[in-house]
Coordinates of C-alpha atoms in Angstrom, one line a residue:
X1 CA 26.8 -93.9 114.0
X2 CA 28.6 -96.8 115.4
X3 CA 32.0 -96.0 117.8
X4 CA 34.1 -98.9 118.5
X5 CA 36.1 -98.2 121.7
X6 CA 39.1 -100.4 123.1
X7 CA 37.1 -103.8 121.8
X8 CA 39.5 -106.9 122.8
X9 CA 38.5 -110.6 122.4
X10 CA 40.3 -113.5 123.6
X11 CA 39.2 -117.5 122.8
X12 CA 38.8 -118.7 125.9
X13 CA 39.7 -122.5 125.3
X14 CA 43.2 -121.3 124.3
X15 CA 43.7 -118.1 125.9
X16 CA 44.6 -116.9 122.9
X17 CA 44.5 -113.3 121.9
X18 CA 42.3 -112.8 119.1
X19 CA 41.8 -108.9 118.6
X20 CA 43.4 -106.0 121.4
X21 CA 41.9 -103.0 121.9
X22 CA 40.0 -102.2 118.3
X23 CA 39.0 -98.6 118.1
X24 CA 37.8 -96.5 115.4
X25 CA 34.2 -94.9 114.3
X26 CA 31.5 -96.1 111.5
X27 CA 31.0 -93.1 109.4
X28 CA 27.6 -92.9 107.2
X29 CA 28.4 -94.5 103.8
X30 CA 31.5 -96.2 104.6
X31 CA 31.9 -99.8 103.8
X32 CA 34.7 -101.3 105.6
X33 CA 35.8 -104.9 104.2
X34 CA 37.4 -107.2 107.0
X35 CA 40.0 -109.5 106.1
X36 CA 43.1 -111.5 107.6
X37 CA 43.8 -115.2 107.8
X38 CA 41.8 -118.0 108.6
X39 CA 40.5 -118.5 112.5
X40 CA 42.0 -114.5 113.2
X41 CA 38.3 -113.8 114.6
X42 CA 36.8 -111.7 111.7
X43 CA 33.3 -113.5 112.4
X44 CA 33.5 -113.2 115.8
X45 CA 34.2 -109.5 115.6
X46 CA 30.8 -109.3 113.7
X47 CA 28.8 -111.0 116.1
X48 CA 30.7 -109.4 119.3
X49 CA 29.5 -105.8 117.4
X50 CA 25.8 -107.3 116.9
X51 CA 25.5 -108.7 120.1
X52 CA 28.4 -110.1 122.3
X53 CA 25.9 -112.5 123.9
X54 CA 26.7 -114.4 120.2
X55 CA 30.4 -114.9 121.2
X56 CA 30.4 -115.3 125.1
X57 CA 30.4 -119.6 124.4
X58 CA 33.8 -119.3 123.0
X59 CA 34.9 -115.6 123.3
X60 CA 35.9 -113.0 126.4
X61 CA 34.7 -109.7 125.1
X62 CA 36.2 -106.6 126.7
X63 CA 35.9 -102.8 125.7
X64 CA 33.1 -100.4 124.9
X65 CA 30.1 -101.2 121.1
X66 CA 28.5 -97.7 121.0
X67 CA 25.2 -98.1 118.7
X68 CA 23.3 -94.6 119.7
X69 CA 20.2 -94.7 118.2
X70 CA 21.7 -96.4 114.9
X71 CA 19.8 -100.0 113.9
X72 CA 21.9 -102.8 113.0
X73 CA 21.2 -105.8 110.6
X74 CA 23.2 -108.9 111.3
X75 CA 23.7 -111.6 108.0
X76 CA 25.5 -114.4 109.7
X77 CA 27.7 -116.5 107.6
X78 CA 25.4 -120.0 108.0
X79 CA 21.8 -120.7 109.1
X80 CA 21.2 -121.5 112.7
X81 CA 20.9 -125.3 112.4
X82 CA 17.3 -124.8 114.6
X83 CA 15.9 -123.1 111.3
X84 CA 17.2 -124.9 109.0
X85 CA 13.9 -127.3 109.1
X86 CA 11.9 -123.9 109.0
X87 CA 9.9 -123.5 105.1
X88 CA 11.0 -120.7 103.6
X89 CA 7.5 -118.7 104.6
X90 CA 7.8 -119.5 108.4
X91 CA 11.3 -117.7 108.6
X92 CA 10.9 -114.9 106.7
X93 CA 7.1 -114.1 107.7
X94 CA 8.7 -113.9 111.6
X95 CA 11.0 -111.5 110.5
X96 CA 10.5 -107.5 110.9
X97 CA 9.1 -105.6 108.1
X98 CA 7.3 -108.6 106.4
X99 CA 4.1 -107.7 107.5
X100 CA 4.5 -104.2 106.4
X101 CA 5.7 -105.0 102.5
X102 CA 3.3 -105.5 100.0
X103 CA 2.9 -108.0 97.7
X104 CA 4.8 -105.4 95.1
X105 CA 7.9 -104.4 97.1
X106 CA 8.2 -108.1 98.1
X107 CA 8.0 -108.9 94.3
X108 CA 10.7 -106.1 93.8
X109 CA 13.1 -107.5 96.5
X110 CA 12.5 -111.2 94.5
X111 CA 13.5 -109.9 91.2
X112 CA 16.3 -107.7 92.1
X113 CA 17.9 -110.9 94.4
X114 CA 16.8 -113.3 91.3
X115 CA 14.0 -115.0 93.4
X116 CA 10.5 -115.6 91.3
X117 CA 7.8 -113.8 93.8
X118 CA 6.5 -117.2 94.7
X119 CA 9.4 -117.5 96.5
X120 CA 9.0 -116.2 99.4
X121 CA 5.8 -118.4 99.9
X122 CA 7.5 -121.2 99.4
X123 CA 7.0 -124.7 101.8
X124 CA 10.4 -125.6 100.7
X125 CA 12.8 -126.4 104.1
X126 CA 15.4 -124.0 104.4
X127 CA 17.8 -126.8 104.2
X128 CA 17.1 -127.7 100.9
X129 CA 18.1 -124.9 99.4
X130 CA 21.3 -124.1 97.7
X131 CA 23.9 -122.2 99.1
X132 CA 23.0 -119.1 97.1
X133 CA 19.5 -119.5 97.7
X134 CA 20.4 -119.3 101.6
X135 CA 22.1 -115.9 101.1
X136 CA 19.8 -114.3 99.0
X137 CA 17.0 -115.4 101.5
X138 CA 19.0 -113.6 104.6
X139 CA 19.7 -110.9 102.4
X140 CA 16.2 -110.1 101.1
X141 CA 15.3 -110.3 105.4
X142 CA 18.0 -107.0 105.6
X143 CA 16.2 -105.3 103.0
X144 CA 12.8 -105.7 104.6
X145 CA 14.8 -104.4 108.1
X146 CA 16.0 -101.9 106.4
X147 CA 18.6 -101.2 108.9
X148 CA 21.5 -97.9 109.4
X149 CA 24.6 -100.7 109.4
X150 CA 24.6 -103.5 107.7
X151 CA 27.1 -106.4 109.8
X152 CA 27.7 -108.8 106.8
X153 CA 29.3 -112.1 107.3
X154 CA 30.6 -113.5 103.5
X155 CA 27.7 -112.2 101.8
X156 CA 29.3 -113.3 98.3
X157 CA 29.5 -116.7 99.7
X158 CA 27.7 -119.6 97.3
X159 CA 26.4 -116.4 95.1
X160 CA 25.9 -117.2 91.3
X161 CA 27.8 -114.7 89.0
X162 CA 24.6 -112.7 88.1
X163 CA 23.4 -111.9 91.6
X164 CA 27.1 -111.4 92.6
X165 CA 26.8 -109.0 90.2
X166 CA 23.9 -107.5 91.7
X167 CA 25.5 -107.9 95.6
X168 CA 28.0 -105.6 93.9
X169 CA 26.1 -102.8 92.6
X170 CA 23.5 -103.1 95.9
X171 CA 26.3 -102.6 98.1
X172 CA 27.7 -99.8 96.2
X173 CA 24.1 -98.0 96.4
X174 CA 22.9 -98.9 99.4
X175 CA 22.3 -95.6 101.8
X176 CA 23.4 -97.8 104.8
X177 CA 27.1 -98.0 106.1
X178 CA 29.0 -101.5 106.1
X179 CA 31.8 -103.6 107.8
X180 CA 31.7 -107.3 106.5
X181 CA 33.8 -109.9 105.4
X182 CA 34.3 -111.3 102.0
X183 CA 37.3 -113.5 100.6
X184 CA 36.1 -112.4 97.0
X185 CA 38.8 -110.1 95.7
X186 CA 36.5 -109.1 92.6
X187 CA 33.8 -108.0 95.3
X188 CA 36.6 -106.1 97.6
X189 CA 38.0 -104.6 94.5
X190 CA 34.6 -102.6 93.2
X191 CA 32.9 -102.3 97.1
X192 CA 35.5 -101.4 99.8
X193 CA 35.9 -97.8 101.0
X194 CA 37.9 -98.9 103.8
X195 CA 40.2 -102.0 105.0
X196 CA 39.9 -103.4 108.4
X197 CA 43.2 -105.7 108.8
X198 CA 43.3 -107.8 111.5
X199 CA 46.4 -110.3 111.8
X200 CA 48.2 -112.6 114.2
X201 CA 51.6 -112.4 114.3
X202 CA 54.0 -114.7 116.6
X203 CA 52.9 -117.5 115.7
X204 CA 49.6 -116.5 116.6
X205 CA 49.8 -114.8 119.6
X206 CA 50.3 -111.4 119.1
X207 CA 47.1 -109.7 117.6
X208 CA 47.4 -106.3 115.4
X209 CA 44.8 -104.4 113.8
X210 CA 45.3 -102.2 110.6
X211 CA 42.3 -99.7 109.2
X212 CA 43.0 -98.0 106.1
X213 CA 40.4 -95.8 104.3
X214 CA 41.2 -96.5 101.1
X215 CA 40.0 -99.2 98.6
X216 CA 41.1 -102.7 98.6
X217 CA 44.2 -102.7 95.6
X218 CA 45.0 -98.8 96.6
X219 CA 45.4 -101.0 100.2
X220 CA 47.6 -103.5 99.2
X221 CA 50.0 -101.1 97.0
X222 CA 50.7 -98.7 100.4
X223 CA 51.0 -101.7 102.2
X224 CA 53.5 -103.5 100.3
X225 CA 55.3 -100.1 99.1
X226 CA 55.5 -99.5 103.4
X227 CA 56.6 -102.7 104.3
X228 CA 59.3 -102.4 101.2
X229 CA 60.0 -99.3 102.5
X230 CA 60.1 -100.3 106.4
X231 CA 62.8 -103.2 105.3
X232 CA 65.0 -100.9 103.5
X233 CA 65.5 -98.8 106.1
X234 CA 66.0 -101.5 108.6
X235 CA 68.7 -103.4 106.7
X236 CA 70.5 -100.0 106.3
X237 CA 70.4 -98.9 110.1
X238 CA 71.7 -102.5 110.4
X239 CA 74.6 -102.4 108.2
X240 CA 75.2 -99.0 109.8
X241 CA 74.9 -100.4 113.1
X242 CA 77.4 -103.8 112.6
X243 CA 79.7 -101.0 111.1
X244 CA 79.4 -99.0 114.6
X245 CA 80.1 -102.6 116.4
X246 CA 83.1 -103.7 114.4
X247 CA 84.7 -99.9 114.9
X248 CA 83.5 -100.0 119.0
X249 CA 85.3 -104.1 119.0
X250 CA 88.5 -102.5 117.4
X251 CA 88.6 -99.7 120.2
X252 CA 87.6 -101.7 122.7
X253 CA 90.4 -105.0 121.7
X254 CA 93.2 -101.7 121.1
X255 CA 92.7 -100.8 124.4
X256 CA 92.1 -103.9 126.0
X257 CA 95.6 -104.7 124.8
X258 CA 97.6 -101.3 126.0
X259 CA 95.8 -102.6 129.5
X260 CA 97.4 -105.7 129.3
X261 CA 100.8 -104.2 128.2
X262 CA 101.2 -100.9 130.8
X263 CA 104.0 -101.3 133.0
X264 CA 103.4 -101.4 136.3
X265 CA 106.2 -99.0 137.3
X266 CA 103.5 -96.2 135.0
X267 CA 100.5 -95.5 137.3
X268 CA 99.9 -92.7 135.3
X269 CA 99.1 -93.7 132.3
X270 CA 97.2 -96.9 133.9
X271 CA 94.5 -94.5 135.6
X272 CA 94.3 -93.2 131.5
X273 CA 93.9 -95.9 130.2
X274 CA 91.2 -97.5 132.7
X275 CA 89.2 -94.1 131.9
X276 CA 89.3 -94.6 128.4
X277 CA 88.2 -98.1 128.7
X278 CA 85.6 -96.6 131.0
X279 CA 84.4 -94.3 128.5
X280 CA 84.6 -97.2 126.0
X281 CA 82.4 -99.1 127.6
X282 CA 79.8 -96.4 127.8
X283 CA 79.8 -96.0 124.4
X284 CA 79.6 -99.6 123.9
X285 CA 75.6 -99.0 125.9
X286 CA 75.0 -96.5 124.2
X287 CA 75.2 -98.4 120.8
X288 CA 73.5 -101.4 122.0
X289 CA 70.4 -99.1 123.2
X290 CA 70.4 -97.4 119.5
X291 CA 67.0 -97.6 118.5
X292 CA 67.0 -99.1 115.1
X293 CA 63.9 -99.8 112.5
X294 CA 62.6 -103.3 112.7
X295 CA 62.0 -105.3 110.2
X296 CA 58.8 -105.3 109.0
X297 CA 55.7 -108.2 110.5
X298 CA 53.5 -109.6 108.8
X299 CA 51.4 -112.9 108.5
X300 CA 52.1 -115.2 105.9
X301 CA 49.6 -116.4 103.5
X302 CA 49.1 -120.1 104.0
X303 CA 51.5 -122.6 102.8
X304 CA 50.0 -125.0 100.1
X305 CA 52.5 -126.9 98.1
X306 CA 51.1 -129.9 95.5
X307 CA 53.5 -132.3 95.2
X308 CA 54.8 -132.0 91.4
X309 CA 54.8 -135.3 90.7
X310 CA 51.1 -136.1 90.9
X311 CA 50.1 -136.2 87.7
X312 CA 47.2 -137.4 85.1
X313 CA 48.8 -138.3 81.6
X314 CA 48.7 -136.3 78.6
X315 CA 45.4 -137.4 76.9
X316 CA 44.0 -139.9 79.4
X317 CA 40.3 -140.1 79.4
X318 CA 39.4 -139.3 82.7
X319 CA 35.7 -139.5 82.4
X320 CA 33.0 -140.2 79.7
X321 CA 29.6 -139.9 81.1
X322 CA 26.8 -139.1 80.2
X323 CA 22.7 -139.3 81.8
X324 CA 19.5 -138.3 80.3
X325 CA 17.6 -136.9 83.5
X326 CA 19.8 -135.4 86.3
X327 CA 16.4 -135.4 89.3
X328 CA 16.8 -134.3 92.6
X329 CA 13.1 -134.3 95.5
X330 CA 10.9 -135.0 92.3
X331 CA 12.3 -132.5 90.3
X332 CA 13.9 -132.5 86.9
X333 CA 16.8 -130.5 87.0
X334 CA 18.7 -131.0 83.4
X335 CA 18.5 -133.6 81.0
X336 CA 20.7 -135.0 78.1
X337 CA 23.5 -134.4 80.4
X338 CA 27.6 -135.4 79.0
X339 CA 30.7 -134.4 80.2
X340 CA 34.1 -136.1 79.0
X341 CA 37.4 -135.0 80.4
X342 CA 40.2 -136.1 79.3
X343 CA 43.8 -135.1 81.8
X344 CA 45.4 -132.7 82.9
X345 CA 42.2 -130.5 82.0
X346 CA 40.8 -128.0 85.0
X347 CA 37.1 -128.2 84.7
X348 CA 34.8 -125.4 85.9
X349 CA 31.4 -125.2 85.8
X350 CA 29.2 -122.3 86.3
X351 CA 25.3 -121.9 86.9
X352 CA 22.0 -120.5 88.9
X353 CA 22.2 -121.0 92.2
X354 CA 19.8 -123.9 92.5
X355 CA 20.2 -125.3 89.3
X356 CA 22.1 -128.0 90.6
X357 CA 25.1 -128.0 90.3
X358 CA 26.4 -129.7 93.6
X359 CA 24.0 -132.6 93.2
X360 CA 26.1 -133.1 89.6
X361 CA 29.1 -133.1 91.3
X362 CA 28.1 -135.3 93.6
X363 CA 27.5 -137.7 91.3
X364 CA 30.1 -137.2 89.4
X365 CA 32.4 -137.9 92.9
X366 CA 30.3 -140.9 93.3
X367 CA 31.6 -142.9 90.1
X368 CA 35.2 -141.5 91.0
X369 CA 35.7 -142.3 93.7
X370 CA 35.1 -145.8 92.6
X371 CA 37.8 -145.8 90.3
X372 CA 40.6 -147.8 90.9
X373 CA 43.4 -146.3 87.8
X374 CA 42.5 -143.3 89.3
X375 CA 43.1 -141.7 92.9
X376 CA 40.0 -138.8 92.8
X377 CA 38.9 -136.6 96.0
X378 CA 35.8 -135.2 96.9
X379 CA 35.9 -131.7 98.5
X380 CA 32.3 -131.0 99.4
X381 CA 30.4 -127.4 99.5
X382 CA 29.4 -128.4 102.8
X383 CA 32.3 -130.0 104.6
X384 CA 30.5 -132.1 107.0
X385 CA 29.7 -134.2 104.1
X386 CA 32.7 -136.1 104.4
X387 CA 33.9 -135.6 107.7
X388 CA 32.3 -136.1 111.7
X389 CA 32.3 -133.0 113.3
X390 CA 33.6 -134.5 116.6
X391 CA 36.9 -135.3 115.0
X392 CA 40.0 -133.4 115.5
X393 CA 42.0 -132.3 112.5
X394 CA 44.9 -134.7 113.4
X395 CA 42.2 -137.6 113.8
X396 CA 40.5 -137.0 110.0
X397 CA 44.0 -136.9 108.3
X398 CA 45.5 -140.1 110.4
X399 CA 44.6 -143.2 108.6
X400 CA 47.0 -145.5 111.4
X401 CA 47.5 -143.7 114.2
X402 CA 51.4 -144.3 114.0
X403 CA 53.6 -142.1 115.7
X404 CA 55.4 -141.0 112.8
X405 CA 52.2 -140.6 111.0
X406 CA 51.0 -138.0 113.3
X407 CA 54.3 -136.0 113.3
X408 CA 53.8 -135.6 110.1
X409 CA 50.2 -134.7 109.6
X410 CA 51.1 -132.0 112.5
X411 CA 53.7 -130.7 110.4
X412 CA 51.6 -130.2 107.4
X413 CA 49.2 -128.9 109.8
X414 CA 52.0 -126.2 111.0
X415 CA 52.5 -125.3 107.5
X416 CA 48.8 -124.5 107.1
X417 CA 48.7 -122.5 110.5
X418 CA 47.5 -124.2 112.8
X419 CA 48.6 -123.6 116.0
X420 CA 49.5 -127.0 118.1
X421 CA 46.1 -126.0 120.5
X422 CA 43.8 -125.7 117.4
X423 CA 45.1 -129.2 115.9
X424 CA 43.2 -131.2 118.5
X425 CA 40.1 -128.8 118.9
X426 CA 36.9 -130.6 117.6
X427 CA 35.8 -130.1 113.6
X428 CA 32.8 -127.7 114.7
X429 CA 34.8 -125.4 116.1
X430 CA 37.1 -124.2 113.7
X431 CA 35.9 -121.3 111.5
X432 CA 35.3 -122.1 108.1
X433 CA 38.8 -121.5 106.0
X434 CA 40.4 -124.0 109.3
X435 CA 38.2 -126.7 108.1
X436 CA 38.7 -126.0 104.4
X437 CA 42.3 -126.4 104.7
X438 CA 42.2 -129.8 106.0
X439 CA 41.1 -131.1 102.8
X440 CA 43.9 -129.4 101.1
X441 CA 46.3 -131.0 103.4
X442 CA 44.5 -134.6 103.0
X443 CA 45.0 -134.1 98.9
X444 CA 48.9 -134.3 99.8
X445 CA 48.9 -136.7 102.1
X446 CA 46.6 -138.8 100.1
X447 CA 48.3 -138.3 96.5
X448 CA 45.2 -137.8 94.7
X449 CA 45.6 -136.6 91.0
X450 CA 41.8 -136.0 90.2
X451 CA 40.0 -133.6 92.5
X452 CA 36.2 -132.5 92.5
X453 CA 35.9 -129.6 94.5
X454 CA 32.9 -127.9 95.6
X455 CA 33.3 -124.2 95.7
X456 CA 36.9 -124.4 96.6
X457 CA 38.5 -120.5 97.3
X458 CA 35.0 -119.4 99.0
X459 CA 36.6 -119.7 103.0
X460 CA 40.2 -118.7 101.8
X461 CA 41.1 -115.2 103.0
X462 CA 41.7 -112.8 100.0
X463 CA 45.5 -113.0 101.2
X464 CA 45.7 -116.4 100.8
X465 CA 43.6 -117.0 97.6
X466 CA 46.3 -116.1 95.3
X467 CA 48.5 -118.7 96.6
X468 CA 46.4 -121.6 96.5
X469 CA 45.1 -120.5 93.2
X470 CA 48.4 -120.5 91.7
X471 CA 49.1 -124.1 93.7
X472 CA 45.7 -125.1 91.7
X473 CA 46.6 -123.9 88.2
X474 CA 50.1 -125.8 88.4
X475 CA 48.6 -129.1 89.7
X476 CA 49.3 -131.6 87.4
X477 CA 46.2 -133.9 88.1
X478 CA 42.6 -133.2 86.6
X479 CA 40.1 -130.0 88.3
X480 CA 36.2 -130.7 87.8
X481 CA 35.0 -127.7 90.5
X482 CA 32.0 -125.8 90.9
X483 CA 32.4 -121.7 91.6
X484 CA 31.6 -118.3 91.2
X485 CA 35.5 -117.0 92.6
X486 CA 35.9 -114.9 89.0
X487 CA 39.7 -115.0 89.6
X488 CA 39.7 -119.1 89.9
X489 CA 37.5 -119.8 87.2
X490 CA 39.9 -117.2 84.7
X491 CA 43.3 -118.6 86.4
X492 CA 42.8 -122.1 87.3
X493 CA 40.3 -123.8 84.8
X494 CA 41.2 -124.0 81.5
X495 CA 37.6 -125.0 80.1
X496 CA 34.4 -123.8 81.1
X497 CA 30.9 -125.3 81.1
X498 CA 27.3 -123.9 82.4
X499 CA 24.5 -125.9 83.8
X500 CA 21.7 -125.4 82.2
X501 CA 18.1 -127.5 82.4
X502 CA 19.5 -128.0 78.8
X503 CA 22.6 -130.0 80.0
X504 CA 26.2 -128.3 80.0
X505 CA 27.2 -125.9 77.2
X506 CA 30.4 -125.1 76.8
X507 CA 31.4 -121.7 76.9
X508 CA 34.7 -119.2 76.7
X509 CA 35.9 -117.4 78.9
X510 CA 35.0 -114.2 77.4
X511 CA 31.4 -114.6 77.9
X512 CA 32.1 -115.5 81.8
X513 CA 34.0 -112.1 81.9
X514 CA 31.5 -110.0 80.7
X515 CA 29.6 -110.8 83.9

């Protein structure tokens, strides 16, 4: 179906190994989940596997894609910015297999991605849809294709918790095999057959694949009980081998000193002892070639560490608002709309894609931002909101320019893992978790205790999720964030809320689960 032979790709700005010599075989009904840290090449793999010519800007691309006679559908993580001003009719109407649906199948597709069957028809700009919509638009395009292998970059990505749902049991059905990327655990957890691994170890410069066909949690017990077991064996062979060394050093220092001590009026037992330290010596080599188990590598999950004495006060009403017509291009999207939080509470807020929820948060930035007993930071869904895509990352988190200012934003930079090269590329050409990082380095450096964050966890990898979820849940400031990540919402927010065109209802977390 689809043979991957001795695949290697290098950036070419940095001459940085990014994967060496991938090979394995796509197998009908296999759906292999690719994960690994933040700018480790996971999209690029993708689009070298779809068509190399994607990656050739950026990427050299060496070894051997083997399609056969097997069709491939490629869902790319973001719109080509040249379609974005495309209505939503134009795009999908050039796409293959549009004109060969009926009106019913289309309808079909609509309702099972939660779409009304106008939808399709729609004038609306690409661009002015939501996140979800955007998926569920390239999605619905696949299903039309129809393809053997479906290439999927973050198809979870923006996804409201229903049509997650539905992502989830699609996948699971689907006749078509799979490798794609996804940094929802939930999804991983119920989808995965197989685990792709790809990791960069040496402070990025050593690439190392791992492919495991089992599911995701099955994945991460061998691999932890391995690298326990790996450990354990090297500390022993360690211990063993010091023992060795301080036994050779006695030998060695007893007959250094019987050297030292031989009269010279003995010949004979000189030539003895100048064999023995001979045959010391050998065995001295011989214990410094012993091959011994090495401890076990592995990339570390990012370092994110809130400073613990940020802090909202017990009680302190953080925000009281209310408005009776949230609007957005003409339309009416809620009304009789209140919110009060009072600190430390962690907001979420959960709803339709569409519905919006973004353009409340927006808002909601807006007033606190203004604040001035309060330090609040915006972390938008789409980054280049708040930052200019020419900067570097050490240019959006230095306010002076001072020496000692930049040494330090490089060494929270370090701890995020960045490499020194990738802290003066440009903001448009990191990959998507690079560039969310930055704004969880600019929450420490700016002190902020009230943060509005946009989709937060959806460019973390599923290895470093945990971590910043826990960093999140022991902040001490206030949370008001919009998400679908299931395992944020239940660990990090502590009260719950839906949009609705009715305002926001309060709701446990119970209900939320049942999803």
């Amino acid at each position: 179906m689809l043979q991957i032979k001795k695949l290697s790709l290098t950036h070419r700005k940095d001459l940085r190994p990014l994967i060496s010599e991938l090979t394995f075989s796509l197998q009908p009904g296999e759906r292999i989940a690719v994960i690994g840290e933040e700018g480790n090449g996971k999209s690029t793999l993708l689009k070298a596997l779809y068509d190399r010519r994607l990656v050739e800007p950026y990427a050299e691309c060496s070894g051997e894609v083997l399609w056969g006679s097997s069709v491939a559908g490629y869902l790319a993580q973001e719109f080509p910015p040249a379609e974005l001003c495309e209505t939503v009719y134009d795009w999908i109407s050039e796409k293959p297999g549009f004109w060969d649906a009926s009106p019913k199948e289309l309808a079909q597709i609509g309702r099972q991605m939660h779409l009304s069957p106008e939808f399709f028809y729609s004038d609306q700009k690409i661009a002015t849809l939501s996140g979800g919509e955007k998926v569920k638009l390239q999605v619905a395009a696949l299903l039309l294709l129809q393809p053997d292998v479906l290439l999927l970059d973050e198809p979870s990505n923006d996804l409201d918790l229903d049509t997650l749902i539905w992502l989830e049991e699609w996948m699971k059905s689907a006749p078509q095999a799979m490798i794609y990327i996804s940094h929802d655990e939930t999804l991983l957890e119920r989808t995965a057959t197989g685990i792709l691994h790809l990791e960069l170890l040496r402070r990025k410069t050593m690439p190392r694949w791992t492919l495991f066909h089992v599911d995701y949690r099955t994945y991460l017990e061998q691999r932890s009980r391995a690298f326990a077991h790996q450990e354990q064996q090297a500390r022993k062979e360690e211990a063993d081998y010091q023992k060795q060394m301080v036994r050779f050093r006695q030998i060695e220092s007893r007959v250094e000193h019987q050297q030292s001590t031989v009269s010279r009026q003995d010949p004979h037992t000189g030539r003895l002892l100048k064999k023995k330290m001979h045959a010391v010596k050998s065995m001295g080599k011989r214990l410094e070639q012993t091959q011994r188990t090495q401890l076990p590598e592995s990339e570390e999950a990012i370092l994110v560490r809130f400073d613990p004495t940020i802090t909202v006060p017990q009680g302190k009403r953080v925000l009281d608002w209310s408005l009776s017509s949230l609007e957005a291009d003409g339309r009416c999207l809620a009304k009789d709309l209140s919110l009060t939080v009072v600190g430390p509470q962690h907001i979420g807020i959960i709803g339709a894609n569409g519905c919006g929820k973004t353009t409340l948060l927006r808002l909601l930035a807006k007033e606190l931002l203004s604040r001035t007993d309060l330090h609040a930071f915006w972390m938008p869904q789409r980054y280049e909101e708040a930052i200019d895509p020419s900067m570097t990352p050490v240019e959006f988190l230095c306010k002076t320019g001072e020496r000692e200012e930049e040494s330090r934003v490089r060494t929270y930079l370090g701890s995020m893992k960045y490499t020194p090269q990738e802290m003066d590329h440009p903001f448009s050409s990191l990959s998507g978790g690079q560039k969310a990082k930055l704004f969880f380095v600019k929450i420490n450096l700016e002190r902020a205790n009230v943060l509005l964050l946009d989709e937060p966890t959806r460019n973390f990898s599923p290895l470093s999720n945990p971590v910043l979820r826990q960093e999140l849940k022991n902040f001490g400031g206030c949370i008001l964030s919009v998400s679908h990540d299931r395992k944020y919402l239940q660990e990090v927010c502590t009260k719950w809320y839906r949009f609705t065109k009715n305002g926001l209802i309060p709701v446990d977390w119970n209900e939320i689960e049942t999803n």
